[in-house]
């Protein structure tokens, strides 16, 4: 366990070394959020609410989903590059689980971006736009936990596709398709409130809703009591399902690698 | 410690390991020698679990060779010129810290050992650098420190001296020799240089075309393959009289003398001392018996029986 913590901390410190990246990250996150807020401000015009959703709720949704999705990005070509140049065996010889070691590294990067990219961008946004306050301190706290679960779902989706590098020459295209799907179905492009009812229903059966939208709804108090528990339970179930799948693909990939001789 | 039974592997239609079987005891140091492409690296890779044999049985410290399994990987370190154990794009020190964590080495023991290794391999100034800014020799020294730091039950060294300069080679050889004497780990050492193996290993596996063609103690193989060393000397003064030395043969051509001697009967140092006392030497070249010749001898005759 300590080895993984150390890997995460190491990545965190590594990111701190690049000052330009640090400032550009803040600017990048802030611009993305502001652009979306401007678009939706214009769309709302003078109306107070659309379909029972206020502009303030939309703004809050975008600050959370865009801020998180910016922070949760990392090099998704990592495994493919390692498999292609054969250095995957260097990784496999290390006495740590590769899955947890990669997760630790990405979490280290994510934590850095949350603190140094998202927080400043959030403060900047709060200067000019009024956001909804959390439903309660407890909701805020549960939302933090739900964000972590959401991250794991997103990470596992990416990892599963990354493991296909063992069979495919390039997974870049599939990763791109996945990212488009996440943008559309997880609500970083259009808040899921505005999706047609049928599509919304469909999305609720996919892991995408559980990535950003569940935390947003917990924050706003849309999910409370039994519904909140259900939302979190769905997240946990997705993590279990995707985790098992990821492990199966990973094990099969390594097996293929050793049979064919590195 | 290591058991291989009838291990076979065919890759891309080529038999790279043919019915390989041997046992290696705890803390034995074994040299694996063979020509390029004989299957030395393939054998180590297979033991490390990087390659799954088509048939046969492998146990390392009682465990099946499975790459990616922490419990198995913790039992060994594997240094090779073509791979790196260090983390890229972080300081070398961070790789060592992480190594200590991953191998679950006792903190205090590890710190003391790291201090000692840092001194012996003179890598103090590299600790703050990233691996990519190091030269081949500098990086290899760091790789070796990484391998010895956790002192795992098995240390595999694949051609670690390749391309290194004389002083670095010397430094590394001296450390390896001392470590071997302490008998703390099983060491597998591949090389195509007989003199390194003679210095570092108690036992030799000679591999050719994926087959073990000799397995026995180092002195034994040195006796079989070529007792004859050749020394070429250029002198500036008249030649001494060799009569009281047990030479096999010598040939004088102007100021150049070629001497063939049996190392079992006459030590190189002894011969040199003798020469230096009696004449002024301009230049000395020493030819060790080479591996190709050795393999030919083991097969018997000149033919290649494969």
Coordinates of C-alpha atoms in Angstrom, one line a residue:
Chain A
X1 CA 0.0 0.0 0.0
X2 CA 2.8 2.4 0.9
X3 CA 4.4 1.8 -2.4
X4 CA 1.3 3.1 -4.2
X5 CA 1.0 6.1 -2.0
X6 CA 4.6 6.9 -2.8
X7 CA 4.0 6.6 -6.5
X8 CA 1.0 9.0 -6.3
X9 CA 3.0 11.5 -4.2
X10 CA 5.9 11.2 -6.6
X11 CA 3.6 12.1 -9.6
X12 CA 2.1 14.9 -7.6
X13 CA 5.5 16.4 -7.0
X14 CA 6.6 15.7 -10.5
X15 CA 3.7 17.9 -11.8
X16 CA 4.7 20.7 -9.4
X17 CA 8.0 21.0 -11.2
X18 CA 6.4 22.4 -14.4
X19 CA 5.4 26.0 -13.7
X20 CA 4.1 26.8 -17.1
X21 CA 1.9 23.8 -17.1
X22 CA 0.6 24.9 -13.8
X23 CA -0.6 28.3 -15.1
X24 CA -1.8 27.1 -18.4
X25 CA -3.9 24.5 -16.5
X26 CA -5.7 27.2 -14.6
X27 CA -6.3 29.3 -17.7
X28 CA -7.4 26.2 -19.6
X29 CA -9.9 25.2 -17.0
X30 CA -11.2 28.7 -16.4
X31 CA -11.7 29.4 -20.2
X32 CA -13.6 26.1 -20.7
X33 CA -15.9 26.9 -17.9
X34 CA -16.4 30.6 -18.9
X35 CA -17.1 29.7 -22.5
X36 CA -19.8 27.2 -21.5
X37 CA -21.4 29.7 -19.0
X38 CA -21.5 32.4 -21.7
X39 CA -23.2 30.1 -24.2
X40 CA -25.9 29.0 -21.6
X41 CA -26.3 32.6 -20.4
X42 CA -27.2 33.6 -23.9
X43 CA -29.5 30.5 -24.4
X44 CA -31.4 31.3 -21.2
X45 CA -31.8 35.0 -22.2
X46 CA -34.4 36.4 -19.9
X47 CA -36.0 33.2 -18.8
X48 CA -35.5 32.3 -15.2
X49 CA -35.8 28.6 -15.8
X50 CA -36.1 26.0 -18.6
X51 CA -37.8 22.7 -17.8
X52 CA -37.6 23.6 -14.1
X53 CA -33.9 24.0 -14.3
X54 CA -32.5 27.5 -13.4
X55 CA -29.4 29.0 -15.0
X56 CA -27.7 28.8 -11.6
X57 CA -28.1 25.0 -11.6
X58 CA -26.8 24.8 -15.1
X59 CA -23.8 26.9 -14.2
X60 CA -23.1 24.8 -11.1
X61 CA -23.4 21.7 -13.2
X62 CA -20.8 23.0 -15.7
X63 CA -18.4 24.2 -13.1
X64 CA -18.4 20.8 -11.4
X65 CA -18.4 18.6 -14.6
X66 CA -16.0 20.6 -16.7
X67 CA -13.7 21.3 -13.7
X68 CA -13.5 17.7 -12.8
X69 CA -13.2 16.4 -16.4
X70 CA -10.3 18.8 -16.9
X71 CA -8.7 17.6 -13.7
X72 CA -9.3 13.9 -14.5
X73 CA -7.4 13.9 -17.8
X74 CA -4.1 12.1 -18.2
X75 CA -2.1 10.3 -20.8
X76 CA -4.4 7.5 -22.0
X77 CA -1.8 6.2 -24.5
X78 CA 0.5 5.1 -21.6
X79 CA -0.2 1.4 -21.8
X80 CA -0.2 1.4 -25.7
X81 CA 3.2 3.1 -25.8
X82 CA 4.6 0.6 -23.2
X83 CA 3.3 -2.4 -25.2
X84 CA 4.5 -1.1 -28.5
X85 CA 8.1 -0.4 -27.4
X86 CA 8.2 -3.5 -25.2
X87 CA 8.9 -1.6 -22.0
X88 CA 5.8 -3.1 -20.5
X89 CA 8.0 -5.9 -19.3
X90 CA 10.0 -3.4 -17.2
X91 CA 6.7 -2.5 -15.5
X92 CA 5.6 -6.1 -15.1
X93 CA 8.9 -7.1 -13.4
X94 CA 8.2 -4.6 -10.6
X95 CA 6.7 -6.2 -7.5
X96 CA 3.5 -4.1 -7.5
X97 CA 0.2 -4.6 -9.2
X98 CA 0.4 -2.7 -12.5
X99 CA -3.3 -1.7 -12.3
X100 CA -3.0 -0.1 -8.9
X101 CA 0.4 1.4 -9.7
X102 CA -1.1 3.1 -12.8
X103 CA -4.1 4.2 -10.9
X104 CA -1.9 5.7 -8.2
X105 CA 0.1 7.6 -10.7
X106 CA -3.1 9.0 -12.4
X107 CA -4.7 9.8 -9.0
X108 CA -1.5 11.7 -8.1
X109 CA -1.9 13.8 -11.3
X110 CA -5.6 14.2 -10.7
X111 CA -5.1 15.4 -7.2
X112 CA -2.6 18.0 -8.4
X113 CA -4.9 19.3 -11.0
X114 CA -7.9 19.4 -8.6
X115 CA -5.9 21.5 -6.2
X116 CA -3.9 23.7 -8.5
X117 CA -6.1 23.9 -11.6
X118 CA -9.7 23.4 -10.5
X119 CA -9.7 25.3 -7.3
X120 CA -8.2 28.6 -8.7
X121 CA -10.6 28.3 -11.7
X122 CA -13.5 27.7 -9.4
X123 CA -12.6 30.8 -7.3
X124 CA -12.3 32.8 -10.6
X125 CA -15.7 31.7 -11.7
X126 CA -17.3 32.5 -8.4
X127 CA -16.2 36.1 -8.7
X128 CA -18.5 36.7 -11.7
X129 CA -21.2 34.0 -11.5
X130 CA -23.4 33.0 -8.6
X131 CA -23.4 29.3 -8.1
X132 CA -25.9 27.2 -6.1
X133 CA -24.7 26.4 -2.6
X134 CA -24.6 22.7 -1.6
X135 CA -27.8 21.3 -0.2
X136 CA -26.1 20.8 3.1
X137 CA -22.6 20.1 4.6
X138 CA -23.5 16.4 4.6
X139 CA -24.4 16.5 0.9
X140 CA -21.2 18.2 0.1
X141 CA -19.2 15.6 2.0
X142 CA -21.1 12.7 0.3
X143 CA -20.5 14.5 -3.0
X144 CA -16.8 14.4 -2.4
X145 CA -17.0 10.6 -1.9
X146 CA -19.2 10.3 -5.0
X147 CA -16.6 12.2 -7.1
X148 CA -14.0 9.7 -6.1
X149 CA -16.3 6.9 -7.2
X150 CA -17.0 8.7 -10.4
X151 CA -13.3 9.1 -11.1
X152 CA -12.8 5.3 -10.6
X153 CA -15.6 4.6 -13.2
X154 CA -14.0 7.0 -15.7
X155 CA -10.6 5.5 -15.0
X156 CA -11.7 1.9 -15.4
X157 CA -13.4 2.7 -18.7
X158 CA -10.2 4.2 -20.0
X159 CA -8.1 1.3 -18.6
X160 CA -10.3 -1.3 -20.2
X161 CA -9.8 0.3 -23.6
X162 CA -6.1 0.8 -22.9
X163 CA -5.7 -3.0 -22.3
X164 CA -6.8 -3.6 -25.9
X165 CA -3.4 -2.4 -26.9
X166 CA -2.3 -6.0 -26.4
X167 CA -4.4 -7.0 -29.5
X168 CA -4.7 -3.8 -31.5
X169 CA -2.1 -1.8 -33.2
X170 CA -3.6 1.5 -32.0
X171 CA -6.3 2.2 -29.5
X172 CA -6.2 6.0 -30.1
X173 CA -9.4 5.9 -32.2
X174 CA -11.3 4.0 -29.6
X175 CA -10.1 6.2 -26.8
X176 CA -11.3 9.2 -28.8
X177 CA -14.7 7.7 -29.4
X178 CA -15.0 6.9 -25.7
X179 CA -14.1 10.5 -24.8
X180 CA -16.8 11.8 -27.2
X181 CA -19.3 9.4 -25.6
X182 CA -18.3 10.6 -22.2
X183 CA -18.7 14.2 -23.3
X184 CA -22.2 13.6 -24.5
X185 CA -23.5 11.0 -22.2
X186 CA -21.9 12.2 -18.9
X187 CA -23.2 15.7 -19.3
X188 CA -20.1 17.7 -20.0
X189 CA -21.6 19.0 -23.2
X190 CA -25.2 19.2 -22.4
X191 CA -26.6 18.8 -18.9
X192 CA -28.4 15.5 -18.7
X193 CA -31.6 17.3 -17.5
X194 CA -32.1 18.5 -21.1
X195 CA -31.7 15.1 -22.7
X196 CA -34.9 13.7 -24.3
X197 CA -36.6 11.4 -21.8
X198 CA -36.0 8.2 -23.8
X199 CA -32.3 9.0 -24.1
X200 CA -32.0 10.0 -20.5
X201 CA -33.5 6.6 -19.6
X202 CA -31.0 4.8 -21.8
X203 CA -28.1 6.8 -20.2
X204 CA -29.2 5.8 -16.8
X205 CA -28.4 2.2 -17.7
X206 CA -24.9 3.1 -18.7
X207 CA -21.9 3.9 -16.4
X208 CA -21.7 7.5 -17.9
X209 CA -24.4 9.0 -15.7
X210 CA -22.6 7.8 -12.6
X211 CA -19.4 9.7 -13.5
X212 CA -20.2 13.4 -13.0
X213 CA -23.9 13.7 -12.9
X214 CA -24.5 11.7 -9.7
X215 CA -22.1 13.9 -7.8
X216 CA -23.7 17.0 -9.2
X217 CA -27.2 15.9 -8.2
X218 CA -26.0 15.0 -4.7
X219 CA -24.5 18.4 -4.4
X220 CA -27.7 20.2 -5.5
X221 CA -29.8 18.0 -3.3
X222 CA -31.7 16.4 -6.2
X223 CA -30.7 13.0 -4.7
X224 CA -31.6 12.6 -1.0
X225 CA -32.3 9.8 1.4
X226 CA -33.0 6.5 -0.4
X227 CA -32.4 8.0 -3.8
X228 CA -29.0 9.2 -2.7
X229 CA -28.1 5.7 -1.4
X230 CA -29.3 4.2 -4.7
X231 CA -27.1 6.7 -6.7
X232 CA -24.0 5.8 -4.7
X233 CA -24.9 2.1 -4.9
X234 CA -25.1 2.3 -8.7
X235 CA -21.7 3.9 -8.7
X236 CA -20.2 1.1 -6.6
X237 CA -21.9 -1.6 -8.8
X238 CA -20.4 0.0 -11.9
X239 CA -16.9 0.0 -10.3
X240 CA -17.3 -3.6 -9.4
X241 CA -18.4 -4.6 -12.9
X242 CA -15.8 -2.5 -14.7
X243 CA -13.1 -3.6 -12.2
X244 CA -13.7 -7.2 -12.9
X245 CA -13.8 -6.6 -16.6
X246 CA -10.6 -4.6 -16.5
X247 CA -8.9 -7.4 -14.6
X248 CA -10.0 -10.0 -17.1
X249 CA -8.7 -8.1 -20.1
X250 CA -5.5 -7.2 -18.2
X251 CA -4.8 -10.9 -17.3
X252 CA -5.6 -12.1 -20.8
X253 CA -3.4 -9.4 -22.3
X254 CA -0.4 -10.3 -20.1
X255 CA -1.0 -14.0 -21.0
X256 CA -0.9 -13.2 -24.7
X257 CA 2.3 -11.2 -24.1
X258 CA 4.2 -14.0 -22.4
X259 CA 3.0 -16.7 -24.8
X260 CA 4.3 -14.6 -27.8
X261 CA 7.5 -13.7 -25.9
X262 CA 7.4 -10.1 -24.9
Chain B
X1 CA 16.0 -22.4 -5.4
X2 CA 15.6 -22.8 -9.1
X3 CA 14.2 -25.9 -10.8
X4 CA 13.7 -26.3 -14.5
X5 CA 12.4 -29.5 -16.0
X6 CA 12.2 -30.2 -19.7
X7 CA 11.5 -26.6 -20.6
X8 CA 10.8 -26.1 -24.4
X9 CA 9.8 -23.0 -26.2
X10 CA 9.3 -22.3 -29.9
X11 CA 9.0 -18.7 -31.1
X12 CA 8.1 -17.8 -34.6
X13 CA 8.9 -21.3 -35.8
X14 CA 12.3 -21.4 -34.2
X15 CA 13.1 -23.6 -31.3
X16 CA 14.7 -21.2 -28.8
X17 CA 14.8 -23.5 -25.8
X18 CA 15.2 -27.3 -26.2
X19 CA 14.5 -29.5 -23.3
X20 CA 16.3 -27.4 -20.7
X21 CA 16.6 -29.0 -17.2
X22 CA 18.7 -28.0 -14.2
X23 CA 18.6 -27.3 -10.5
X24 CA 20.3 -24.4 -8.8
X25 CA 20.8 -24.3 -5.1
X26 CA 20.2 -21.3 -2.8
X27 CA 23.0 -18.7 -3.0
X28 CA 24.8 -20.4 -5.8
X29 CA 26.4 -18.2 -8.4
X30 CA 25.9 -19.6 -11.9
X31 CA 27.3 -18.3 -15.1
X32 CA 25.3 -18.8 -18.3
X33 CA 27.5 -18.6 -21.3
X34 CA 26.9 -19.0 -24.9
X35 CA 27.4 -17.2 -28.2
X36 CA 25.1 -14.5 -29.5
X37 CA 21.6 -15.9 -30.1
X38 CA 22.3 -19.1 -28.2
X39 CA 19.4 -18.4 -25.9
X40 CA 20.9 -17.0 -22.8
X41 CA 18.6 -14.1 -22.5
X42 CA 15.7 -16.2 -23.6
X43 CA 16.4 -18.5 -20.7
X44 CA 16.5 -15.7 -18.1
X45 CA 13.4 -14.1 -19.6
X46 CA 11.6 -17.4 -19.2
X47 CA 12.7 -17.8 -15.6
X48 CA 11.5 -14.3 -14.9
X49 CA 8.1 -15.3 -16.3
X50 CA 8.3 -12.9 -19.2
X51 CA 8.0 -15.8 -21.6
X52 CA 5.8 -18.8 -21.0
X53 CA 7.3 -22.1 -22.1
X54 CA 5.3 -24.4 -24.4
X55 CA 6.0 -27.3 -22.1
X56 CA 8.1 -28.1 -19.0
X57 CA 8.1 -27.0 -15.4
X58 CA 9.7 -24.0 -13.8
X59 CA 9.8 -23.1 -10.1
X60 CA 11.7 -20.2 -8.6
X61 CA 11.9 -20.2 -4.9
X62 CA 8.9 -22.6 -4.9
X63 CA 6.8 -20.3 -7.1
X64 CA 5.6 -20.5 -10.6
X65 CA 7.2 -17.9 -12.9
X66 CA 4.5 -15.3 -13.4
X67 CA 5.3 -11.8 -14.5
X68 CA 3.1 -9.2 -13.0
X69 CA 2.6 -11.1 -9.8
X70 CA 4.0 -9.1 -7.0
X71 CA 4.7 -12.0 -4.7
X72 CA 6.8 -13.7 -7.4
X73 CA 8.5 -10.5 -8.7
X74 CA 9.5 -9.6 -5.1
X75 CA 11.9 -12.6 -5.1
X76 CA 14.1 -11.3 -8.0
X77 CA 15.7 -8.4 -9.7
X78 CA 16.7 -8.6 -13.3
X79 CA 19.3 -6.3 -14.8
X80 CA 19.8 -6.2 -18.5
X81 CA 21.3 -3.7 -21.0
X82 CA 18.1 -3.6 -23.0
X83 CA 15.7 -2.8 -20.2
X84 CA 15.5 -0.4 -17.3
X85 CA 14.3 -0.9 -13.8
X86 CA 14.5 2.8 -12.9
X87 CA 11.4 5.0 -13.2
X88 CA 11.7 7.3 -16.2
X89 CA 11.5 11.1 -15.7
X90 CA 12.0 11.1 -12.0
X91 CA 15.3 11.4 -10.1
X92 CA 17.2 8.2 -9.6
X93 CA 16.9 8.6 -5.8
X94 CA 13.1 8.3 -6.2
X95 CA 13.5 5.0 -8.0
X96 CA 15.6 3.7 -5.1
X97 CA 13.0 4.9 -2.5
X98 CA 10.3 3.2 -4.5
X99 CA 12.4 0.0 -4.8
X100 CA 12.8 -0.2 -1.1
X101 CA 9.0 0.2 -0.7
X102 CA 8.1 -2.3 -3.4
X103 CA 10.4 -5.0 -2.2
X104 CA 9.4 -4.3 1.4
X105 CA 13.0 -4.1 2.5
X106 CA 13.6 -3.1 6.1
X107 CA 14.1 0.7 6.1
X108 CA 17.2 0.8 8.2
X109 CA 19.0 -2.1 6.5
X110 CA 18.1 -0.6 3.1
X111 CA 19.4 2.9 4.0
X112 CA 22.7 1.5 5.2
X113 CA 23.0 -0.7 2.1
X114 CA 22.1 2.2 -0.2
X115 CA 24.8 4.4 1.4
X116 CA 27.3 1.6 0.9
X117 CA 26.3 0.9 -2.7
X118 CA 26.3 4.6 -3.5
X119 CA 29.9 4.8 -2.3
X120 CA 31.1 1.6 -4.0
X121 CA 29.6 2.4 -7.4
X122 CA 30.3 6.2 -7.1
X123 CA 26.8 7.2 -8.1
X124 CA 26.4 10.0 -5.5
X125 CA 26.1 12.7 -8.1
X126 CA 23.6 10.8 -10.2
X127 CA 21.0 10.4 -7.4
X128 CA 19.5 13.8 -8.2
X129 CA 19.5 13.3 -11.9
X130 CA 16.9 11.6 -14.2
X131 CA 17.9 8.3 -15.8
X132 CA 17.8 9.8 -19.3
X133 CA 20.5 12.3 -18.6
X134 CA 22.9 9.5 -17.6
X135 CA 25.4 7.8 -19.9
X136 CA 25.2 4.1 -20.5
X137 CA 27.9 3.3 -17.9
X138 CA 26.4 5.7 -15.3
X139 CA 22.9 4.3 -15.8
X140 CA 24.2 0.7 -15.6
X141 CA 25.8 1.5 -12.2
X142 CA 22.5 2.8 -11.0
X143 CA 20.7 -0.3 -12.4
X144 CA 23.0 -2.5 -10.5
X145 CA 22.6 -0.6 -7.2
X146 CA 18.8 -1.0 -7.8
X147 CA 19.2 -4.7 -8.2
X148 CA 21.4 -5.2 -5.1
X149 CA 19.5 -2.8 -2.9
X150 CA 16.7 -5.2 -1.8
X151 CA 19.0 -8.2 -1.8
X152 CA 16.3 -10.5 -3.2
X153 CA 16.8 -14.3 -3.2
X154 CA 17.6 -14.2 -6.9
X155 CA 19.6 -11.6 -8.9
X156 CA 19.8 -12.0 -12.6
X157 CA 22.4 -10.1 -14.5
X158 CA 22.3 -10.2 -18.3
X159 CA 25.4 -8.9 -20.0
X160 CA 25.7 -6.1 -17.6
X161 CA 29.3 -5.2 -18.5
X162 CA 28.6 -4.8 -22.2
X163 CA 30.0 -1.6 -23.5
X164 CA 31.4 -0.3 -20.2
X165 CA 34.9 1.1 -19.9
X166 CA 37.7 -0.7 -18.0
X167 CA 37.5 1.2 -14.8
X168 CA 33.7 0.8 -14.5
X169 CA 34.0 -2.9 -15.3
X170 CA 36.6 -3.3 -12.7
X171 CA 34.5 -1.6 -10.1
X172 CA 31.5 -3.7 -10.9
X173 CA 33.5 -7.0 -11.0
X174 CA 35.1 -6.3 -7.7
X175 CA 31.7 -5.7 -6.1
X176 CA 30.1 -8.7 -7.7
X177 CA 32.9 -11.0 -6.6
X178 CA 32.6 -9.8 -3.0
X179 CA 28.8 -10.2 -3.0
X180 CA 29.2 -13.7 -4.4
X181 CA 31.4 -14.6 -1.4
X182 CA 28.9 -13.3 1.1
X183 CA 26.4 -15.8 -0.4
X184 CA 23.3 -13.8 0.3
X185 CA 21.5 -14.3 -3.1
X186 CA 21.5 -16.7 -5.9
X187 CA 23.2 -15.0 -8.8
X188 CA 22.7 -15.8 -12.5
X189 CA 25.2 -14.1 -14.7
X190 CA 25.2 -14.3 -18.5
X191 CA 28.1 -13.3 -20.6
X192 CA 30.1 -14.4 -23.5
X193 CA 33.4 -13.6 -21.8
X194 CA 34.9 -16.6 -20.1
X195 CA 37.2 -14.6 -17.7
X196 CA 34.3 -12.8 -16.1
X197 CA 32.5 -16.0 -15.5
X198 CA 35.6 -17.6 -14.1
X199 CA 35.9 -14.8 -11.6
X200 CA 32.3 -14.6 -10.6
X201 CA 30.7 -18.0 -10.9
X202 CA 31.1 -21.3 -9.1
X203 CA 29.2 -23.1 -11.8
X204 CA 28.7 -22.7 -15.5
X205 CA 25.8 -23.6 -17.8
X206 CA 27.0 -23.5 -21.4
X207 CA 24.1 -23.0 -23.8
X208 CA 24.2 -23.4 -27.5
X209 CA 21.2 -23.2 -29.9
X210 CA 18.8 -23.3 -27.0
X211 CA 20.3 -26.5 -25.4
X212 CA 22.4 -26.8 -22.3
X213 CA 25.5 -28.5 -23.6
X214 CA 27.6 -28.3 -20.4
X215 CA 26.6 -28.0 -16.8
X216 CA 29.3 -28.2 -14.2
X217 CA 31.7 -26.4 -12.0
X218 CA 33.7 -23.5 -13.4
X219 CA 37.1 -25.0 -12.8
X220 CA 36.1 -28.1 -14.6
X221 CA 34.9 -26.3 -17.7
X222 CA 38.0 -24.2 -17.8
X223 CA 40.1 -27.3 -17.7
X224 CA 38.2 -28.9 -20.6
X225 CA 37.8 -26.1 -23.0
X226 CA 41.1 -24.5 -23.3
X227 CA 44.0 -24.5 -20.9
X228 CA 46.0 -22.6 -23.4
X229 CA 46.4 -18.9 -23.1
X230 CA 48.4 -16.9 -25.6
X231 CA 50.6 -13.9 -24.8
X232 CA 52.2 -11.7 -27.4
X233 CA 55.1 -9.6 -26.1
X234 CA 57.3 -7.0 -27.8
X235 CA 60.6 -6.4 -26.1
X236 CA 63.2 -3.7 -26.4
X237 CA 66.1 -5.8 -25.0
X238 CA 67.5 -9.2 -25.8
X239 CA 65.3 -12.2 -25.0
X240 CA 65.5 -14.1 -21.7
X241 CA 65.9 -17.8 -21.5
X242 CA 62.6 -19.5 -20.9
X243 CA 63.9 -22.9 -20.0
X244 CA 62.8 -23.0 -16.4
X245 CA 59.2 -22.0 -17.2
X246 CA 56.5 -24.6 -17.9
X247 CA 55.5 -23.1 -21.3
X248 CA 53.7 -25.1 -23.9
X249 CA 55.2 -23.4 -26.8
X250 CA 56.9 -20.2 -27.8
X251 CA 57.8 -18.6 -31.1
X252 CA 60.3 -15.7 -31.6
X253 CA 59.9 -13.4 -34.5
X254 CA 62.3 -10.5 -34.3
X255 CA 61.4 -8.5 -31.2
X256 CA 58.0 -10.2 -31.0
X257 CA 57.5 -13.3 -28.9
X258 CA 54.4 -15.3 -28.9
X259 CA 54.0 -17.5 -25.8
X260 CA 51.4 -20.2 -25.3
X261 CA 51.0 -21.5 -21.7
X262 CA 48.7 -23.5 -19.6
X263 CA 47.0 -21.5 -16.9
X264 CA 46.7 -24.5 -14.7
X265 CA 50.5 -24.8 -14.6
X266 CA 51.5 -21.2 -14.9
X267 CA 49.8 -18.0 -13.7
X268 CA 49.7 -15.0 -16.0
X269 CA 51.1 -12.8 -13.3
X270 CA 53.9 -15.2 -12.7
X271 CA 54.9 -15.2 -16.4
X272 CA 54.7 -11.4 -16.5
X273 CA 56.8 -11.0 -13.5
X274 CA 59.4 -13.3 -15.0
X275 CA 59.5 -11.4 -18.2
X276 CA 59.7 -8.0 -16.5
X277 CA 62.6 -9.0 -14.4
X278 CA 64.6 -10.2 -17.3
X279 CA 63.9 -7.8 -20.2
X280 CA 62.4 -4.5 -21.1
X281 CA 58.9 -4.9 -22.3
X282 CA 57.4 -2.5 -24.8
X283 CA 54.0 -4.0 -25.2
X284 CA 52.0 -7.0 -24.0
X285 CA 48.8 -8.5 -25.5
X286 CA 46.9 -11.3 -23.9
X287 CA 44.6 -13.6 -25.7
X288 CA 42.1 -15.6 -23.7
X289 CA 40.6 -18.8 -25.0
X290 CA 37.5 -17.7 -26.8
X291 CA 34.0 -19.1 -26.3
X292 CA 33.5 -20.3 -29.9
X293 CA 36.6 -22.5 -29.6
X294 CA 35.4 -23.8 -26.3
X295 CA 32.0 -24.8 -27.7
X296 CA 33.7 -26.6 -30.5
X297 CA 35.8 -28.5 -28.1
X298 CA 32.8 -29.5 -26.0
X299 CA 31.1 -30.9 -29.1
X300 CA 34.3 -32.8 -29.8
X301 CA 36.2 -32.3 -33.0
X302 CA 35.6 -29.3 -35.3
X303 CA 32.2 -30.2 -36.5
X304 CA 29.1 -28.4 -35.3
X305 CA 26.7 -31.1 -34.1
X306 CA 23.4 -29.6 -33.3

